[in-house]
mmCIF file of C-alpha atoms and ligand atoms in Angstrom:
data_model
loop_
_atom_site.group_PDB
_atom_site.id
_atom_site.type_symbol
_atom_site.label_atom_id
_atom_site.label_comp_id
_atom_site.label_asym_id
_atom_site.label_seq_id
_atom_site.Cartn_x
_atom_site.Cartn_y
_atom_site.Cartn_z
ATOM 1 C CA MET A 1 60.157 -28.988 6.377
ATOM 2 C CA GLU A 2 56.992 -30.191 4.684
ATOM 3 C CA ILE A 3 56.460 -29.101 1.079
ATOM 4 C CA VAL A 4 52.870 -29.150 -0.144
ATOM 5 C CA ILE A 5 52.391 -28.640 -3.882
ATOM 6 C CA ARG A 6 48.877 -27.664 -4.878
ATOM 7 C CA GLU A 7 47.616 -27.322 -8.454
ATOM 8 C CA ASP A 8 46.635 -23.631 -8.207
ATOM 9 C CA SER A 9 46.312 -20.648 -5.887
ATOM 10 C CA ASP A 10 42.751 -21.569 -4.762
ATOM 11 C CA HIS A 11 43.971 -24.925 -3.521
ATOM 12 C CA VAL A 12 46.903 -23.227 -1.840
ATOM 13 C CA ALA A 13 44.486 -20.785 -0.110
ATOM 14 C CA ARG A 14 42.343 -23.660 1.179
ATOM 15 C CA THR A 15 45.327 -25.457 2.610
ATOM 16 C CA VAL A 16 46.587 -22.331 4.335
ATOM 17 C CA ALA A 17 43.087 -21.577 5.643
ATOM 18 C CA ASP A 18 42.766 -25.162 7.000
ATOM 19 C CA ILE A 19 45.993 -24.713 8.944
ATOM 20 C CA ILE A 20 45.053 -21.306 10.353
ATOM 21 C CA GLU A 21 41.544 -22.461 11.194
ATOM 22 C CA GLY A 22 42.968 -25.287 13.182
ATOM 23 C CA TYR A 23 44.854 -22.839 15.427
ATOM 24 C CA VAL A 24 41.926 -20.439 15.725
ATOM 25 C CA ARG A 25 39.451 -23.201 16.700
ATOM 26 C CA ARG A 26 41.841 -24.668 19.309
ATOM 27 C CA GLY A 27 41.738 -21.585 21.575
ATOM 28 C CA PRO A 28 43.155 -18.086 21.868
ATOM 29 C CA ALA A 29 45.624 -18.101 18.952
ATOM 30 C CA VAL A 30 48.510 -15.746 18.305
ATOM 31 C CA LEU A 31 48.584 -15.345 14.570
ATOM 32 C CA GLY A 32 51.550 -13.906 12.633
ATOM 33 C CA LEU A 33 50.147 -12.172 9.578
ATOM 34 C CA ALA A 34 51.921 -11.160 6.337
ATOM 35 C CA THR A 35 50.941 -8.493 3.847
ATOM 36 C CA GLY A 36 51.640 -8.491 0.085
ATOM 37 C CA SER A 37 49.651 -10.234 -2.657
ATOM 38 C CA THR A 38 50.531 -13.820 -1.771
ATOM 39 C CA PRO A 39 48.272 -14.394 1.251
ATOM 40 C CA LEU A 40 45.244 -12.491 -0.163
ATOM 41 C CA ALA A 41 43.380 -15.478 -1.441
ATOM 42 C CA SER A 42 43.965 -17.225 1.915
ATOM 43 C CA TYR A 43 42.571 -14.239 3.753
ATOM 44 C CA LYS A 44 39.508 -14.273 1.475
ATOM 45 C CA GLU A 45 38.985 -17.934 2.323
ATOM 46 C CA LEU A 46 39.344 -17.239 6.068
ATOM 47 C CA ILE A 47 36.828 -14.387 5.780
ATOM 48 C CA ARG A 48 34.411 -16.713 3.944
ATOM 49 C CA ARG A 49 34.778 -19.271 6.723
ATOM 50 C CA HIS A 50 34.042 -16.582 9.313
ATOM 51 C CA ARG A 51 30.866 -15.500 7.427
ATOM 52 C CA GLU A 52 29.538 -18.916 6.362
ATOM 53 C CA GLU A 53 30.985 -21.390 8.818
ATOM 54 C CA GLY A 54 31.052 -19.450 12.112
ATOM 55 C CA LEU A 55 34.868 -19.317 12.402
ATOM 56 C CA SER A 56 35.443 -16.723 15.142
ATOM 57 C CA TYR A 57 38.678 -14.773 15.676
ATOM 58 C CA SER A 58 37.360 -12.928 18.744
ATOM 59 C CA GLU A 59 40.015 -14.471 20.996
ATOM 60 C CA ALA A 60 42.917 -14.233 18.546
ATOM 61 C CA GLN A 61 45.739 -11.764 18.483
ATOM 62 C CA ALA A 62 47.633 -10.750 15.369
ATOM 63 C CA PHE A 63 51.208 -9.561 14.904
ATOM 64 C CA LEU A 64 52.432 -8.112 11.620
ATOM 65 C CA LEU A 65 55.889 -8.829 10.191
ATOM 66 C CA ASP A 66 56.858 -5.363 9.124
ATOM 67 C CA GLU A 67 56.000 -1.759 8.424
ATOM 68 C CA TYR A 68 57.337 1.027 6.223
ATOM 69 C CA VAL A 69 59.356 3.640 8.036
ATOM 70 C CA GLY A 70 57.809 7.103 7.867
ATOM 71 C CA LEU A 71 54.271 6.123 6.842
ATOM 72 C CA PRO A 72 51.724 7.150 9.491
ATOM 73 C CA VAL A 73 49.695 4.140 10.672
ATOM 74 C CA GLU A 74 46.581 5.600 9.026
ATOM 75 C CA HIS A 75 48.264 5.903 5.581
ATOM 76 C CA PRO A 76 46.381 3.598 3.144
ATOM 77 C CA GLU A 77 49.594 1.702 2.291
ATOM 78 C CA SER A 78 50.817 1.268 5.869
ATOM 79 C CA TYR A 79 50.743 -2.475 6.457
ATOM 80 C CA HIS A 80 48.506 -1.912 9.462
ATOM 81 C CA SER A 81 45.921 -0.304 7.097
ATOM 82 C CA VAL A 82 46.463 -2.993 4.493
ATOM 83 C CA ILE A 83 45.874 -5.971 6.846
ATOM 84 C CA ARG A 84 42.728 -4.310 8.198
ATOM 85 C CA ARG A 85 41.418 -3.677 4.661
ATOM 86 C CA GLU A 86 42.293 -7.093 3.291
ATOM 87 C CA PHE A 87 41.499 -9.282 6.279
ATOM 88 C CA THR A 88 40.862 -8.254 9.832
ATOM 89 C CA ASP A 89 38.098 -5.621 9.289
ATOM 90 C CA HIS A 90 36.041 -8.419 7.689
ATOM 91 C CA VAL A 91 36.165 -10.788 10.677
ATOM 92 C CA ASP A 92 35.549 -10.391 14.400
ATOM 93 C CA LEU A 93 39.178 -9.864 15.417
ATOM 94 C CA ASP A 94 39.316 -7.007 17.902
ATOM 95 C CA PRO A 95 41.204 -4.071 16.261
ATOM 96 C CA SER A 96 43.099 -3.558 19.544
ATOM 97 C CA SER A 97 44.534 -7.086 19.150
ATOM 98 C CA ILE A 98 46.250 -6.217 15.867
ATOM 99 C CA HIS A 99 49.872 -5.288 16.548
ATOM 100 C CA SER A 100 52.434 -3.878 14.153
ATOM 101 C CA PRO A 101 55.892 -2.330 14.422
ATOM 102 C CA GLY A 102 55.448 1.486 14.559
ATOM 103 C CA GLY A 103 57.173 2.695 11.471
ATOM 104 C CA ALA A 104 56.470 6.342 12.340
ATOM 105 C CA ALA A 105 57.865 6.076 15.893
ATOM 106 C CA PRO A 106 60.334 8.822 16.754
ATOM 107 C CA ASP A 107 62.836 6.319 18.199
ATOM 108 C CA LEU A 108 62.884 3.319 15.849
ATOM 109 C CA ALA A 109 65.479 1.346 17.818
ATOM 110 C CA ALA A 110 63.355 1.587 20.989
ATOM 111 C CA GLU A 111 60.205 0.735 19.004
ATOM 112 C CA ALA A 112 61.948 -2.401 17.667
ATOM 113 C CA ILE A 113 62.756 -3.561 21.165
ATOM 114 C CA ARG A 114 59.191 -2.770 22.336
ATOM 115 C CA TYR A 115 57.742 -4.775 19.431
ATOM 116 C CA ASP A 116 59.829 -7.934 20.132
ATOM 117 C CA ARG A 117 58.828 -7.664 23.775
ATOM 118 C CA SER A 118 55.183 -7.349 22.928
ATOM 119 C CA ILE A 119 55.296 -10.595 20.879
ATOM 120 C CA ALA A 120 57.019 -12.357 23.792
ATOM 121 C CA SER A 121 54.431 -10.966 26.278
ATOM 122 C CA ALA A 122 51.649 -12.435 24.162
ATOM 123 C CA GLY A 123 53.307 -15.824 24.561
ATOM 124 C CA GLY A 124 54.949 -15.847 21.128
ATOM 125 C CA VAL A 125 53.430 -16.508 17.747
ATOM 126 C CA ASP A 126 51.660 -19.833 17.205
ATOM 127 C CA VAL A 127 51.653 -19.783 13.466
ATOM 128 C CA GLN A 128 53.354 -17.260 11.174
ATOM 129 C CA ILE A 129 52.213 -16.770 7.585
ATOM 130 C CA LEU A 130 55.123 -15.811 5.289
ATOM 131 C CA GLY A 131 55.347 -14.690 1.671
ATOM 132 C CA ILE A 132 58.739 -14.650 -0.051
ATOM 133 C CA GLY A 133 60.378 -11.917 -2.097
ATOM 134 C CA THR A 134 61.917 -12.580 -5.521
ATOM 135 C CA ASP A 135 65.294 -12.144 -3.768
ATOM 136 C CA GLY A 136 64.436 -14.668 -1.053
ATOM 137 C CA HIS A 137 63.492 -12.136 1.622
ATOM 138 C CA VAL A 138 60.985 -13.038 4.337
ATOM 139 C CA GLY A 139 59.435 -10.120 6.254
ATOM 140 C CA PHE A 140 61.690 -7.418 4.854
ATOM 141 C CA ASN A 141 64.924 -9.234 5.672
ATOM 142 C CA GLU A 142 66.813 -8.573 2.495
ATOM 143 C CA PRO A 143 69.824 -10.693 1.403
ATOM 144 C CA MET A 144 72.666 -10.717 3.893
ATOM 145 C CA SER A 145 70.349 -10.116 6.793
ATOM 146 C CA SER A 146 71.699 -11.806 9.927
ATOM 147 C CA LEU A 147 70.072 -15.205 10.296
ATOM 148 C CA SER A 148 69.617 -14.414 14.024
ATOM 149 C CA SER A 149 68.459 -10.806 13.638
ATOM 150 C CA ARG A 150 65.758 -9.219 15.785
ATOM 151 C CA THR A 151 63.285 -6.516 14.775
ATOM 152 C CA ARG A 152 65.181 -3.519 13.377
ATOM 153 C CA VAL A 153 65.387 -1.046 10.504
ATOM 154 C CA LYS A 154 66.350 -2.459 7.061
ATOM 155 C CA THR A 155 67.003 -0.793 3.726
ATOM 156 C CA LEU A 156 64.948 -2.151 0.877
ATOM 157 C CA THR A 157 66.706 -3.366 -2.275
ATOM 158 C CA GLU A 158 65.743 -1.472 -5.422
ATOM 159 C CA GLN A 159 64.141 -4.730 -6.700
ATOM 160 C CA THR A 160 61.842 -4.879 -3.697
ATOM 161 C CA ARG A 161 60.917 -1.235 -4.100
ATOM 162 C CA GLN A 162 60.054 -1.885 -7.784
ATOM 163 C CA ASP A 163 58.100 -4.998 -6.820
ATOM 164 C CA ASN A 164 56.054 -2.903 -4.395
ATOM 165 C CA ALA A 165 55.662 0.216 -6.518
ATOM 166 C CA ARG A 166 52.300 -1.155 -7.803
ATOM 167 C CA PHE A 167 50.770 -0.239 -4.456
ATOM 168 C CA PHE A 168 51.901 3.376 -4.681
ATOM 169 C CA ASP A 169 51.337 6.244 -7.173
ATOM 170 C CA SER A 170 55.000 6.080 -8.291
ATOM 171 C CA LEU A 171 58.301 4.378 -7.443
ATOM 172 C CA ASP A 172 59.423 7.609 -5.785
ATOM 173 C CA ASP A 173 56.678 7.163 -3.207
ATOM 174 C CA VAL A 174 57.899 3.763 -2.047
ATOM 175 C CA PRO A 175 59.866 4.237 1.233
ATOM 176 C CA HIS A 176 63.480 3.089 1.275
ATOM 177 C CA HIS A 177 63.362 1.916 4.873
ATOM 178 C CA VAL A 178 61.264 -0.539 6.898
ATOM 179 C CA LEU A 179 60.952 -1.793 10.424
ATOM 180 C CA THR A 180 60.852 -5.600 10.128
ATOM 181 C CA GLN A 181 60.862 -8.563 12.433
ATOM 182 C CA GLY A 182 64.322 -10.126 12.197
ATOM 183 C CA LEU A 183 64.920 -13.656 11.041
ATOM 184 C CA GLY A 184 65.531 -14.636 14.686
ATOM 185 C CA THR A 185 62.216 -13.049 15.666
ATOM 186 C CA ILE A 186 60.333 -14.805 12.831
ATOM 187 C CA THR A 187 61.828 -18.200 13.591
ATOM 188 C CA ASP A 188 60.732 -17.924 17.259
ATOM 189 C CA ALA A 189 57.208 -18.618 15.940
ATOM 190 C CA ARG A 190 56.203 -22.191 16.726
ATOM 191 C CA HIS A 191 54.976 -22.972 13.186
ATOM 192 C CA LEU A 192 56.065 -21.261 9.988
ATOM 193 C CA LEU A 193 53.775 -21.298 7.017
ATOM 194 C CA LEU A 194 55.532 -20.109 3.833
ATOM 195 C CA ILE A 195 53.354 -19.471 0.798
ATOM 196 C CA GLY A 196 54.734 -19.259 -2.775
ATOM 197 C CA LEU A 197 52.631 -18.496 -5.846
ATOM 198 C CA GLY A 198 53.617 -18.168 -9.481
ATOM 199 C CA GLU A 199 56.601 -18.643 -11.695
ATOM 200 C CA ALA A 200 58.207 -15.380 -10.477
ATOM 201 C CA LYS A 201 58.740 -17.028 -7.083
ATOM 202 C CA ALA A 202 60.115 -20.424 -8.373
ATOM 203 C CA ASP A 203 63.796 -19.562 -7.969
ATOM 204 C CA ALA A 204 63.332 -18.051 -4.565
ATOM 205 C CA ILE A 205 61.352 -21.111 -3.363
ATOM 206 C CA ALA A 206 63.954 -23.495 -4.744
ATOM 207 C CA ALA A 207 66.746 -21.574 -3.073
ATOM 208 C CA ALA A 208 64.890 -21.404 0.273
ATOM 209 C CA VAL A 209 63.914 -25.060 0.364
ATOM 210 C CA GLU A 210 66.774 -26.812 -1.419
ATOM 211 C CA GLY A 211 69.610 -24.330 -1.575
ATOM 212 C CA PRO A 212 72.388 -23.857 0.960
ATOM 213 C CA LEU A 213 71.638 -22.229 4.279
ATOM 214 C CA ALA A 214 72.929 -18.731 3.573
ATOM 215 C CA ALA A 215 72.191 -15.132 4.370
ATOM 216 C CA ALA A 216 72.192 -14.531 0.610
ATOM 217 C CA CYS A 217 68.822 -16.285 0.618
ATOM 218 C CA PRO A 218 67.244 -15.163 3.918
ATOM 219 C CA ALA A 219 64.305 -17.610 3.617
ATOM 220 C CA SER A 220 66.788 -20.501 3.781
ATOM 221 C CA VAL A 221 66.869 -19.918 7.578
ATOM 222 C CA LEU A 222 63.597 -21.866 7.597
ATOM 223 C CA GLN A 223 65.722 -24.997 7.103
ATOM 224 C CA LEU A 224 66.744 -24.683 10.730
ATOM 225 C CA HIS A 225 63.194 -24.578 12.098
ATOM 226 C CA PRO A 226 61.506 -27.736 13.397
ATOM 227 C CA HIS A 227 58.018 -26.952 12.075
ATOM 228 C CA VAL A 228 57.772 -25.451 8.613
ATOM 229 C CA THR A 229 55.023 -25.970 6.030
ATOM 230 C CA VAL A 230 55.685 -24.605 2.594
ATOM 231 C CA VAL A 231 52.554 -24.399 0.484
ATOM 232 C CA VAL A 232 53.144 -23.636 -3.240
ATOM 233 C CA ASP A 233 51.320 -23.808 -6.516
ATOM 234 C CA GLU A 234 52.756 -25.768 -9.426
ATOM 235 C CA ALA A 235 54.359 -22.719 -10.945
ATOM 236 C CA ALA A 236 56.237 -21.780 -7.794
ATOM 237 C CA ALA A 237 57.255 -25.418 -7.381
ATOM 238 C CA SER A 238 58.566 -25.686 -10.927
ATOM 239 C CA ARG A 239 62.267 -25.503 -9.982
ATOM 240 C CA LEU A 240 62.201 -27.863 -7.015
ATOM 241 C CA LYS A 241 64.489 -30.839 -7.736
ATOM 242 C CA PHE A 242 62.778 -33.151 -5.253
ATOM 243 C CA ALA A 243 59.178 -32.210 -6.261
ATOM 244 C CA ASP A 244 58.286 -35.841 -6.969
ATOM 245 C CA TYR A 245 59.374 -36.829 -3.459
ATOM 246 C CA TYR A 246 57.273 -34.056 -1.920
ATOM 247 C CA ARG A 247 54.238 -35.241 -3.945
ATOM 248 C CA HIS A 248 54.908 -38.850 -2.887
ATOM 249 C CA THR A 249 55.132 -37.771 0.722
ATOM 250 C CA LEU A 250 51.809 -35.982 0.591
ATOM 251 C CA ASP A 251 50.111 -38.863 -1.261
ATOM 252 C CA ASN A 252 51.236 -41.125 1.565
ATOM 253 C CA LYS A 253 50.577 -38.772 4.451
ATOM 254 C CA PRO A 254 48.974 -40.705 7.320
ATOM 255 C CA ALA A 255 45.397 -39.647 8.040
ATOM 256 C CA TRP A 256 46.339 -38.933 11.713
ATOM 257 C CA GLN A 257 49.210 -36.624 10.809
ATOM 258 C CA ALA A 258 48.281 -32.947 10.749
ATOM 259 C CA PHE A 259 50.326 -30.245 9.039
HETATM 260 P P1 LIG B 301 54.091 -10.537 -2.608
HETATM 261 O O1 LIG B 301 55.387 -10.123 -1.696
HETATM 262 O O2 LIG B 301 53.300 -11.444 -1.712
HETATM 263 O O3 LIG B 301 53.401 -9.268 -2.896
HETATM 264 O O4 LIG B 301 54.663 -11.234 -3.766
HETATM 265 C C1 LIG B 301 55.990 -11.103 -0.920
HETATM 266 C C2 LIG B 301 57.143 -10.452 -0.179
HETATM 267 O O5 LIG B 301 57.733 -9.441 -0.613
HETATM 268 O O6 LIG B 301 57.474 -10.952 0.911
#
């Protein structure tokens, strides 16, 4: 696990964009995209690079982590609508190459299997962007999710519903259930890119990076993965015990070594 501490969210966004750009420029990339507020500045930077620096996503495919159960795909808060609005409609990524779990499917168990198969058929995810919940969730794998779970229905914690209520008219409108890639699905991606911003995420980042491997902090499963980059701002890094070591490592990173 490589921990990259940047002074603010703009620097975090540039680092994330550098990593994603590397995959996109190397050939047809399979991108794992996350919704939520955390990656928004990174998406803005990737859009800017498309407009100003000719970064083309025309050969890329994108897979989303999760979707609310019961929201039709065209609902403005479905994650399929959100990722189009915040990122992919502003670049040349073919809309038919954006894949998401069908939260309105009549048979959610069958849809979950279909979604995992579609990721595998695309050759697996090259790089997966992840945010983290205040309770340590990644995707919508709430605490006590199996560390080897596949895509399935999960029930949101009340904390997560409250955290997400800002996107809806009221808390009552936030669905209770989601279809989410499992922790086993997520960790099949070849490179995991976890972003943490702000003081509110400091405890979750510390538990994920330095805490015990435990289903109580689902993001701690990243400790088992051979290629993880955690990009955080100073506030999100503020409870990391080994922060000085991470800074020292970055200061001494060999020029030839990529993230
Ligand atoms: P946020 O959500 O980026 O809106 O903070 C992250 C998450 O819940 O995974």
